[in-house]
PDB file of C-alpha atoms in Angstrom:
ATOM      1  CA  MET A   1     151.680  -1.512-104.916  1.00 46.00           C
ATOM      2  CA  ASP A   2     148.373  -3.433-104.852  1.00 55.00           C
ATOM      3  CA  VAL A   3     148.782  -6.593-106.953  1.00 60.00           C
ATOM      4  CA  GLU A   4     145.040  -7.225-107.157  1.00 65.00           C
ATOM      5  CA  LYS A   5     144.423  -3.698-108.460  1.00 68.00           C
ATOM      6  CA  LEU A   6     147.216  -4.145-110.991  1.00 69.00           C
ATOM      7  CA  LEU A   7     145.683  -7.369-112.288  1.00 74.00           C
ATOM      8  CA  GLN A   8     142.243  -5.769-112.435  1.00 77.00           C
ATOM      9  CA  ASP A   9     143.605  -2.824-114.404  1.00 78.00           C
ATOM     10  CA  TYR A  10     145.112  -5.236-116.887  1.00 74.00           C
ATOM     11  CA  LYS A  11     141.881  -7.233-117.210  1.00 80.00           C
ATOM     12  CA  ASN A  12     139.954  -4.005-117.792  1.00 80.00           C
ATOM     13  CA  ASP A  13     142.428  -2.923-120.470  1.00 79.00           C
ATOM     14  CA  ASN A  14     143.466   0.091-118.393  1.00 78.00           C
ATOM     15  CA  ILE A  15     147.105  -0.881-118.812  1.00 78.00           C
ATOM     16  CA  SER A  16     148.998  -2.916-121.391  1.00 83.00           C
ATOM     17  CA  LEU A  17     150.748  -6.229-120.787  1.00 79.00           C
ATOM     18  CA  GLU A  18     154.099  -4.450-121.054  1.00 79.00           C
ATOM     19  CA  GLN A  19     153.053  -1.930-118.409  1.00 78.00           C
ATOM     20  CA  ALA A  20     151.829  -4.699-116.116  1.00 75.00           C
ATOM     21  CA  VAL A  21     155.093  -6.637-116.395  1.00 74.00           C
ATOM     22  CA  SER A  22     157.080  -3.447-115.824  1.00 71.00           C
ATOM     23  CA  SER A  23     155.082  -2.755-112.667  1.00 67.00           C
ATOM     24  CA  LEU A  24     155.491  -6.313-111.401  1.00 67.00           C
ATOM     25  CA  LYS A  25     159.239  -5.927-111.676  1.00 66.00           C
ATOM     26  CA  LYS A  26     159.070  -3.173-109.068  1.00 59.00           C
ATOM     27  CA  LEU A  27     156.859  -4.988-106.600  1.00 68.00           C
ATOM     28  CA  PRO A  28     157.864  -4.712-102.938  1.00 70.00           C
ATOM     29  CA  TYR A  29     159.985  -7.359-101.306  1.00 76.00           C
ATOM     30  CA  GLU A  30     158.755  -9.553 -98.468  1.00 77.00           C
ATOM     31  CA  ASP A  31     159.973  -8.195 -95.129  1.00 79.00           C
ATOM     32  CA  ILE A  32     160.392 -10.979 -92.557  1.00 82.00           C
ATOM     33  CA  GLY A  33     162.207  -8.828 -90.012  1.00 86.00           C
ATOM     34  CA  TYR A  34     165.815  -9.905 -90.378  1.00 86.00           C
ATOM     35  CA  CYS A  35     165.625 -10.209 -94.158  1.00 88.00           C
ATOM     36  CA  LYS A  36     163.835  -8.620 -97.107  1.00 86.00           C
ATOM     37  CA  ILE A  37     163.267 -11.381 -99.670  1.00 85.00           C
ATOM     38  CA  ASP A  38     163.259 -10.253-103.291  1.00 84.00           C
ATOM     39  CA  HIS A  39     160.729 -12.684-104.765  1.00 79.00           C
ATOM     40  CA  HIS A  40     160.727 -10.885-108.104  1.00 77.00           C
ATOM     41  CA  ARG A  41     164.468 -11.095-108.768  1.00 81.00           C
ATOM     42  CA  LYS A  42     163.859 -13.714-111.464  1.00 79.00           C
ATOM     43  CA  LEU A  43     161.373 -11.465-113.238  1.00 74.00           C
ATOM     44  CA  ARG A  44     163.945  -8.682-113.451  1.00 77.00           C
ATOM     45  CA  SER A  45     167.205 -10.559-113.917  1.00 77.00           C
ATOM     46  CA  GLY A  46     166.270 -14.043-115.127  1.00 78.00           C
ATOM     47  CA  TYR A  47     167.339 -15.991-112.017  1.00 79.00           C
ATOM     48  CA  PRO A  48     165.831 -16.129-108.499  1.00 82.00           C
ATOM     49  CA  GLU A  49     167.479 -14.464-105.535  1.00 85.00           C
ATOM     50  CA  VAL A  50     170.330 -16.557-104.121  1.00 89.00           C
ATOM     51  CA  ILE A  51     170.831 -16.890-100.360  1.00 91.00           C
ATOM     52  CA  PHE A  52     174.330 -15.915 -99.199  1.00 93.00           C
ATOM     53  CA  GLY A  53     174.867 -18.100 -96.162  1.00 92.00           C
ATOM     54  CA  LEU A  54     177.959 -16.461 -94.666  1.00 92.00           C
ATOM     55  CA  GLY A  55     177.045 -14.470 -91.565  1.00 93.00           C
ATOM     56  CA  LYS A  56     173.541 -15.909 -91.313  1.00 94.00           C
ATOM     57  CA  THR A  57     172.402 -18.400 -88.681  1.00 94.00           C
ATOM     58  CA  ALA A  58     170.907 -21.757 -89.545  1.00 94.00           C
ATOM     59  CA  GLU A  59     167.546 -20.580 -88.191  1.00 94.00           C
ATOM     60  CA  GLN A  60     167.620 -17.483 -90.384  1.00 94.00           C
ATOM     61  CA  VAL A  61     168.380 -19.565 -93.461  1.00 94.00           C
ATOM     62  CA  LYS A  62     165.605 -21.972 -92.518  1.00 94.00           C
ATOM     63  CA  GLY A  63     163.155 -19.087 -92.255  1.00 92.00           C
ATOM     64  CA  ILE A  64     164.168 -17.591 -95.602  1.00 92.00           C
ATOM     65  CA  VAL A  65     163.866 -20.984 -97.307  1.00 92.00           C
ATOM     66  CA  LYS A  66     160.416 -21.497 -95.778  1.00 90.00           C
ATOM     67  CA  HIS A  67     159.147 -18.239 -97.266  1.00 88.00           C
ATOM     68  CA  MET A  68     160.789 -18.838-100.637  1.00 87.00           C
ATOM     69  CA  LEU A  69     159.222 -22.294-100.872  1.00 88.00           C
ATOM     70  CA  LYS A  70     155.791 -20.758-100.366  1.00 83.00           C
ATOM     71  CA  SER A  71     156.257 -17.916-102.833  1.00 79.00           C
ATOM     72  CA  SER A  72     157.179 -19.859-105.987  1.00 79.00           C
ATOM     73  CA  ASP A  73     158.237 -23.208-107.413  1.00 82.00           C
ATOM     74  CA  ASP A  74     161.716 -21.953-108.379  1.00 85.00           C
ATOM     75  CA  ASP A  75     164.901 -23.735-107.350  1.00 88.00           C
ATOM     76  CA  ILE A  76     166.574 -22.385-104.214  1.00 91.00           C
ATOM     77  CA  PHE A  77     170.333 -21.880-104.107  1.00 91.00           C
ATOM     78  CA  ILE A  78     172.432 -21.180-101.010  1.00 93.00           C
ATOM     79  CA  THR A  79     176.133 -20.303-101.171  1.00 93.00           C
ATOM     80  CA  LYS A  80     178.639 -20.474 -98.287  1.00 93.00           C
ATOM     81  CA  ALA A  81     176.303 -22.903 -96.533  1.00 93.00           C
ATOM     82  CA  THR A  82     177.294 -24.792 -93.395  1.00 93.00           C
ATOM     83  CA  GLN A  83     176.494 -28.298 -92.233  1.00 94.00           C
ATOM     84  CA  GLU A  84     174.277 -26.749 -89.568  1.00 94.00           C
ATOM     85  CA  MET A  85     172.248 -24.958 -92.241  1.00 94.00           C
ATOM     86  CA  TYR A  86     171.873 -28.187 -94.160  1.00 93.00           C
ATOM     87  CA  ASN A  87     170.716 -30.023 -91.017  1.00 93.00           C
ATOM     88  CA  SER A  88     168.066 -27.369 -90.348  1.00 94.00           C
ATOM     89  CA  ILE A  89     166.366 -27.944 -93.736  1.00 93.00           C
ATOM     90  CA  LYS A  90     167.461 -31.468 -94.642  1.00 89.00           C
ATOM     91  CA  ASP A  91     163.868 -32.717 -94.806  1.00 90.00           C
ATOM     92  CA  VAL A  92     163.063 -30.403 -97.729  1.00 91.00           C
ATOM     93  CA  GLU A  93     162.363 -32.374-100.883  1.00 89.00           C
ATOM     94  CA  GLY A  94     164.966 -32.074-103.629  1.00 91.00           C
ATOM     95  CA  LEU A  95     167.727 -30.828-101.331  1.00 92.00           C
ATOM     96  CA  ASN A  96     171.370 -31.414-102.265  1.00 91.00           C
ATOM     97  CA  TYR A  97     174.372 -30.370-100.169  1.00 93.00           C
ATOM     98  CA  TYR A  98     177.797 -30.060-101.783  1.00 91.00           C
ATOM     99  CA  GLU A  99     180.055 -29.882 -98.748  1.00 87.00           C
ATOM    100  CA  GLU A 100     183.303 -29.316-100.673  1.00 89.00           C
ATOM    101  CA  CYS A 101     182.135 -25.977-102.062  1.00 90.00           C
ATOM    102  CA  LYS A 102     179.507 -25.234 -99.363  1.00 91.00           C
ATOM    103  CA  ILE A 103     176.528 -25.115-101.727  1.00 93.00           C
ATOM    104  CA  ILE A 104     172.938 -26.096-100.975  1.00 93.00           C
ATOM    105  CA  HIS A 105     170.709 -26.548-104.016  1.00 94.00           C
ATOM    106  CA  ILE A 106     167.023 -27.304-103.613  1.00 92.00           C
ATOM    107  CA  VAL A 107     165.961 -28.684-106.981  1.00 91.00           C
ATOM    108  CA  ARG A 108     162.307 -28.065-107.789  1.00 87.00           C
ATOM    109  CA  ASN A 109     162.350 -28.122-111.594  1.00 84.00           C
ATOM    110  CA  LYS A 110     164.030 -30.162-114.276  1.00 85.00           C
ATOM    111  CA  ILE A 111     166.148 -27.967-116.499  1.00 86.00           C
ATOM    112  CA  SER A 112     167.570 -28.589-119.950  1.00 87.00           C
ATOM    113  CA  MET A 113     171.281 -27.950-120.356  1.00 90.00           C
ATOM    114  CA  SER A 114     172.702 -25.565-122.936  1.00 91.00           C
ATOM    115  CA  GLU A 115     174.403 -26.885-126.063  1.00 91.00           C
ATOM    116  CA  LYS A 116     177.371 -24.558-125.620  1.00 95.00           C
ATOM    117  CA  TYR A 117     179.601 -25.241-122.646  1.00 96.00           C
ATOM    118  CA  VAL A 118     181.818 -23.390-120.216  1.00 97.00           C
ATOM    119  CA  ALA A 119     185.247 -24.780-119.348  1.00 97.00           C
ATOM    120  CA  VAL A 120     186.058 -24.562-115.629  1.00 98.00           C
ATOM    121  CA  ILE A 121     189.763 -24.968-114.877  1.00 97.00           C
ATOM    122  CA  SER A 122     192.025 -24.709-111.854  1.00 95.00           C
ATOM    123  CA  GLY A 123     195.686 -23.933-111.419  1.00 94.00           C
ATOM    124  CA  GLY A 124     196.046 -26.513-108.661  1.00 94.00           C
ATOM    125  CA  THR A 125     194.089 -29.084-106.705  1.00 95.00           C
ATOM    126  CA  GLY A 126     193.708 -26.587-103.858  1.00 94.00           C
ATOM    127  CA  ASP A 127     191.630 -24.341-106.138  1.00 95.00           C
ATOM    128  CA  ILE A 128     189.034 -27.040-106.867  1.00 95.00           C
ATOM    129  CA  PRO A 129     186.510 -25.993-104.164  1.00 94.00           C
ATOM    130  CA  VAL A 130     186.166 -22.573-105.844  1.00 96.00           C
ATOM    131  CA  CYS A 131     185.769 -24.269-109.218  1.00 96.00           C
ATOM    132  CA  ARG A 132     183.153 -26.587-107.801  1.00 95.00           C
ATOM    133  CA  GLU A 133     181.140 -23.598-106.586  1.00 95.00           C
ATOM    134  CA  ALA A 134     181.154 -22.343-110.180  1.00 96.00           C
ATOM    135  CA  VAL A 135     180.219 -25.789-111.539  1.00 96.00           C
ATOM    136  CA  CYS A 136     177.295 -26.215-109.124  1.00 93.00           C
ATOM    137  CA  THR A 137     176.042 -22.760-110.069  1.00 94.00           C
ATOM    138  CA  LEU A 138     176.324 -23.469-113.786  1.00 95.00           C
ATOM    139  CA  ASN A 139     174.466 -26.751-113.366  1.00 93.00           C
ATOM    140  CA  ALA A 140     171.669 -25.005-111.487  1.00 90.00           C
ATOM    141  CA  MET A 141     171.403 -22.432-114.278  1.00 91.00           C
ATOM    142  CA  GLY A 142     171.343 -25.057-117.016  1.00 91.00           C
ATOM    143  CA  ILE A 143     174.756 -24.240-118.460  1.00 94.00           C
ATOM    144  CA  SER A 144     176.790 -27.226-119.675  1.00 95.00           C
ATOM    145  CA  ASN A 145     180.366 -27.316-118.423  1.00 96.00           C
ATOM    146  CA  LYS A 146     183.582 -29.299-118.559  1.00 97.00           C
ATOM    147  CA  GLU A 147     186.019 -29.458-115.653  1.00 96.00           C
ATOM    148  CA  ILE A 148     189.813 -29.449-116.018  1.00 96.00           C
ATOM    149  CA  TYR A 149     191.847 -29.416-112.817  1.00 96.00           C
ATOM    150  CA  ASP A 150     195.493 -28.962-111.820  1.00 94.00           C
ATOM    151  CA  VAL A 151     196.812 -27.374-115.030  1.00 94.00           C
ATOM    152  CA  GLY A 152     198.827 -24.521-113.522  1.00 89.00           C
ATOM    153  CA  VAL A 153     201.446 -22.664-115.519  1.00 89.00           C
ATOM    154  CA  CYS A 154     204.420 -24.194-113.703  1.00 87.00           C
ATOM    155  CA  GLY A 155     203.677 -27.306-115.776  1.00 88.00           C
ATOM    156  CA  VAL A 156     202.218 -25.622-118.828  1.00 89.00           C
ATOM    157  CA  HIS A 157     202.362 -28.829-120.886  1.00 90.00           C
ATOM    158  CA  ARG A 158     199.396 -30.050-118.823  1.00 92.00           C
ATOM    159  CA  LEU A 159     197.387 -27.067-120.027  1.00 91.00           C
ATOM    160  CA  LEU A 160     198.455 -27.510-123.647  1.00 91.00           C
ATOM    161  CA  GLY A 161     197.113 -31.053-123.545  1.00 91.00           C
ATOM    162  CA  CYS A 162     193.604 -29.619-122.977  1.00 92.00           C
ATOM    163  CA  LEU A 163     193.520 -27.103-125.825  1.00 94.00           C
ATOM    164  CA  ASP A 164     190.734 -28.847-127.727  1.00 94.00           C
ATOM    165  CA  VAL A 165     188.363 -28.494-124.777  1.00 96.00           C
ATOM    166  CA  LEU A 166     189.424 -24.917-124.048  1.00 96.00           C
ATOM    167  CA  GLN A 167     189.157 -23.736-127.629  1.00 95.00           C
ATOM    168  CA  GLY A 168     185.701 -25.288-127.980  1.00 95.00           C
ATOM    169  CA  ALA A 169     184.295 -23.468-124.940  1.00 96.00           C
ATOM    170  CA  ARG A 170     182.010 -20.444-125.151  1.00 96.00           C
ATOM    171  CA  ALA A 171     183.641 -19.072-122.001  1.00 97.00           C
ATOM    172  CA  ILE A 172     186.338 -20.199-119.582  1.00 97.00           C
ATOM    173  CA  ILE A 173     186.393 -19.832-115.805  1.00 98.00           C
ATOM    174  CA  ALA A 174     189.995 -20.005-114.593  1.00 97.00           C
ATOM    175  CA  ALA A 175     190.638 -20.205-110.840  1.00 97.00           C
ATOM    176  CA  ALA A 176     194.157 -19.901-109.466  1.00 96.00           C
ATOM    177  CA  GLY A 177     196.039 -18.867-106.360  1.00 94.00           C
ATOM    178  CA  MET A 178     199.778 -18.293-105.898  1.00 92.00           C
ATOM    179  CA  GLU A 179     200.772 -15.663-108.520  1.00 91.00           C
ATOM    180  CA  GLY A 180     197.518 -16.066-110.482  1.00 92.00           C
ATOM    181  CA  ALA A 181     199.021 -16.273-113.971  1.00 93.00           C
ATOM    182  CA  LEU A 182     196.723 -18.998-115.334  1.00 96.00           C
ATOM    183  CA  PRO A 183     193.961 -16.782-116.843  1.00 96.00           C
ATOM    184  CA  THR A 184     196.476 -14.728-118.836  1.00 96.00           C
ATOM    185  CA  VAL A 185     198.066 -17.825-120.343  1.00 95.00           C
ATOM    186  CA  VAL A 186     194.653 -19.311-121.143  1.00 96.00           C
ATOM    187  CA  ALA A 187     193.478 -16.088-122.776  1.00 95.00           C
ATOM    188  CA  GLY A 188     196.585 -16.117-124.960  1.00 94.00           C
ATOM    189  CA  LEU A 189     195.686 -19.570-126.270  1.00 94.00           C
ATOM    190  CA  THR A 190     191.939 -19.127-126.846  1.00 95.00           C
ATOM    191  CA  SER A 191     189.475 -16.686-128.400  1.00 94.00           C
ATOM    192  CA  CYS A 192     186.572 -16.748-125.933  1.00 96.00           C
ATOM    193  CA  PRO A 193     186.040 -14.634-122.781  1.00 96.00           C
ATOM    194  CA  VAL A 194     188.076 -15.748-119.762  1.00 97.00           C
ATOM    195  CA  ILE A 195     186.668 -15.131-116.300  1.00 98.00           C
ATOM    196  CA  ALA A 196     189.499 -15.061-113.786  1.00 98.00           C
ATOM    197  CA  VAL A 197     188.895 -16.138-110.179  1.00 98.00           C
ATOM    198  CA  PRO A 198     191.696 -15.520-107.688  1.00 97.00           C
ATOM    199  CA  THR A 199     191.829 -17.940-104.765  1.00 97.00           C
ATOM    200  CA  ASP A 200     193.468 -17.674-101.353  1.00 94.00           C
ATOM    201  CA  VAL A 201     195.798 -20.621-102.035  1.00 93.00           C
ATOM    202  CA  GLY A 202     199.439 -19.686-101.519  1.00 90.00           C
ATOM    203  CA  TYR A 203     202.185 -18.840 -99.055  1.00 92.00           C
ATOM    204  CA  GLY A 204     202.462 -15.718 -96.906  1.00 90.00           C
ATOM    205  CA  ALA A 205     203.216 -13.182 -99.645  1.00 89.00           C
ATOM    206  CA  SER A 206     200.086 -14.234-101.531  1.00 89.00           C
ATOM    207  CA  PHE A 207     198.178 -12.244 -98.865  1.00 93.00           C
ATOM    208  CA  GLY A 208     195.136 -14.486 -98.894  1.00 92.00           C
ATOM    209  CA  GLY A 209     194.577 -14.155-102.624  1.00 94.00           C
ATOM    210  CA  ILE A 210     195.374 -10.467-103.072  1.00 95.00           C
ATOM    211  CA  SER A 211     198.551 -11.276-105.010  1.00 95.00           C
ATOM    212  CA  ALA A 212     196.593 -13.407-107.487  1.00 95.00           C
ATOM    213  CA  LEU A 213     193.856 -10.771-107.687  1.00 96.00           C
ATOM    214  CA  LEU A 214     196.311  -8.020-108.589  1.00 96.00           C
ATOM    215  CA  THR A 215     198.036 -10.209-111.181  1.00 95.00           C
ATOM    216  CA  MET A 216     194.702 -10.978-112.839  1.00 96.00           C
ATOM    217  CA  LEU A 217     193.648  -7.324-112.808  1.00 96.00           C
ATOM    218  CA  ASN A 218     196.941  -6.447-114.497  1.00 95.00           C
ATOM    219  CA  SER A 219     196.628  -9.155-117.159  1.00 93.00           C
ATOM    220  CA  CYS A 220     198.180  -8.208-120.505  1.00 92.00           C
ATOM    221  CA  ALA A 221     195.798 -10.546-122.351  1.00 92.00           C
ATOM    222  CA  ASN A 222     192.571  -9.446-124.015  1.00 90.00           C
ATOM    223  CA  ARG A 223     189.142 -10.728-122.921  1.00 92.00           C
ATOM    224  CA  VAL A 224     190.056 -11.329-119.273  1.00 96.00           C
ATOM    225  CA  SER A 225     187.547 -10.203-116.666  1.00 96.00           C
ATOM    226  CA  VAL A 226     188.090 -10.670-112.933  1.00 97.00           C
ATOM    227  CA  VAL A 227     185.758 -11.443-110.043  1.00 97.00           C
ATOM    228  CA  ASN A 228     186.509 -11.238-106.333  1.00 96.00           C
ATOM    229  CA  ILE A 229     188.688 -13.688-104.392  1.00 97.00           C
ATOM    230  CA  GLY A 230     187.028 -17.106-104.222  1.00 95.00           C
ATOM    231  CA  ASN A 231     183.876 -15.952-106.011  1.00 95.00           C
ATOM    232  CA  GLY A 232     183.116 -19.026-108.102  1.00 96.00           C
ATOM    233  CA  TYR A 233     179.413 -18.188-107.955  1.00 94.00           C
ATOM    234  CA  GLY A 234     179.952 -14.740-109.457  1.00 94.00           C
ATOM    235  CA  ALA A 235     182.154 -16.163-112.206  1.00 97.00           C
ATOM    236  CA  ALA A 236     179.430 -18.647-113.128  1.00 96.00           C
ATOM    237  CA  CYS A 237     176.849 -15.858-113.327  1.00 94.00           C
ATOM    238  CA  VAL A 238     179.034 -13.966-115.800  1.00 95.00           C
ATOM    239  CA  ALA A 239     179.554 -17.136-117.844  1.00 96.00           C
ATOM    240  CA  GLU A 240     175.804 -17.806-117.837  1.00 94.00           C
ATOM    241  CA  ALA A 241     175.134 -14.318-119.215  1.00 93.00           C
ATOM    242  CA  ILE A 242     177.659 -14.924-122.003  1.00 95.00           C
ATOM    243  CA  VAL A 243     176.129 -18.260-123.011  1.00 94.00           C
ATOM    244  CA  ARG A 244     172.524 -17.031-122.741  1.00 88.00           C
ATOM    245  CA  GLY A 245     173.452 -13.952-124.751  1.00 83.00           C
ATOM    246  CA  ASP A 246     174.014 -16.178-127.770  1.00 69.00           C
ATOM    247  CA  THR A 247     170.443 -17.535-127.745  1.00 57.00           C
TER     248      THR A 247
END
């Protein structure tokens, strides 16, 4: 698709604004050999393409970032990022590296936070890195959030002490390993959507998070949705859609 021709057609009233926007949404990606960068992801889905760091080299990430910086003034977000990746682009203005959850966020715009908030909770301290991935993602998307950690069901009184925060949330992200019962209990105490995130925390029979995943998928509570093991980013994206859907 020729962008210049598209713009000329619009200026000459050959196509409507709606038709022009629809065409822009289908524009080709930028092929840099090892990666095809979708610069128009934000136009279609409301948020720019996110770089998934796992499996990529630091040089590949550096190259992708270089092209994304030239194409727009949007923030750049990298998940599963390594220290080596951070070192390769550490001179970029606005760069933040959150080592605990392996997130790189290149801030290029100030963003106002939503009035409604998402509660992000963990069953145990070991689940916090997954929660922090969700929190960093929510912050980048402009979604207010409140963190509550180590409120697993084996000491349910800890959870009950946080009911005011949970019941005031527009959505709840609940990360847990072991048997993964936390989202079901939370959903039974609240009325908002609960996004369950299984983690790989647990002993041998937890099978790296599969036990928690299956428990969450078999939840008897209403309003529980489940993302993949350790996918705090994906949980935050669902929560963002819920909050934005109210506006």
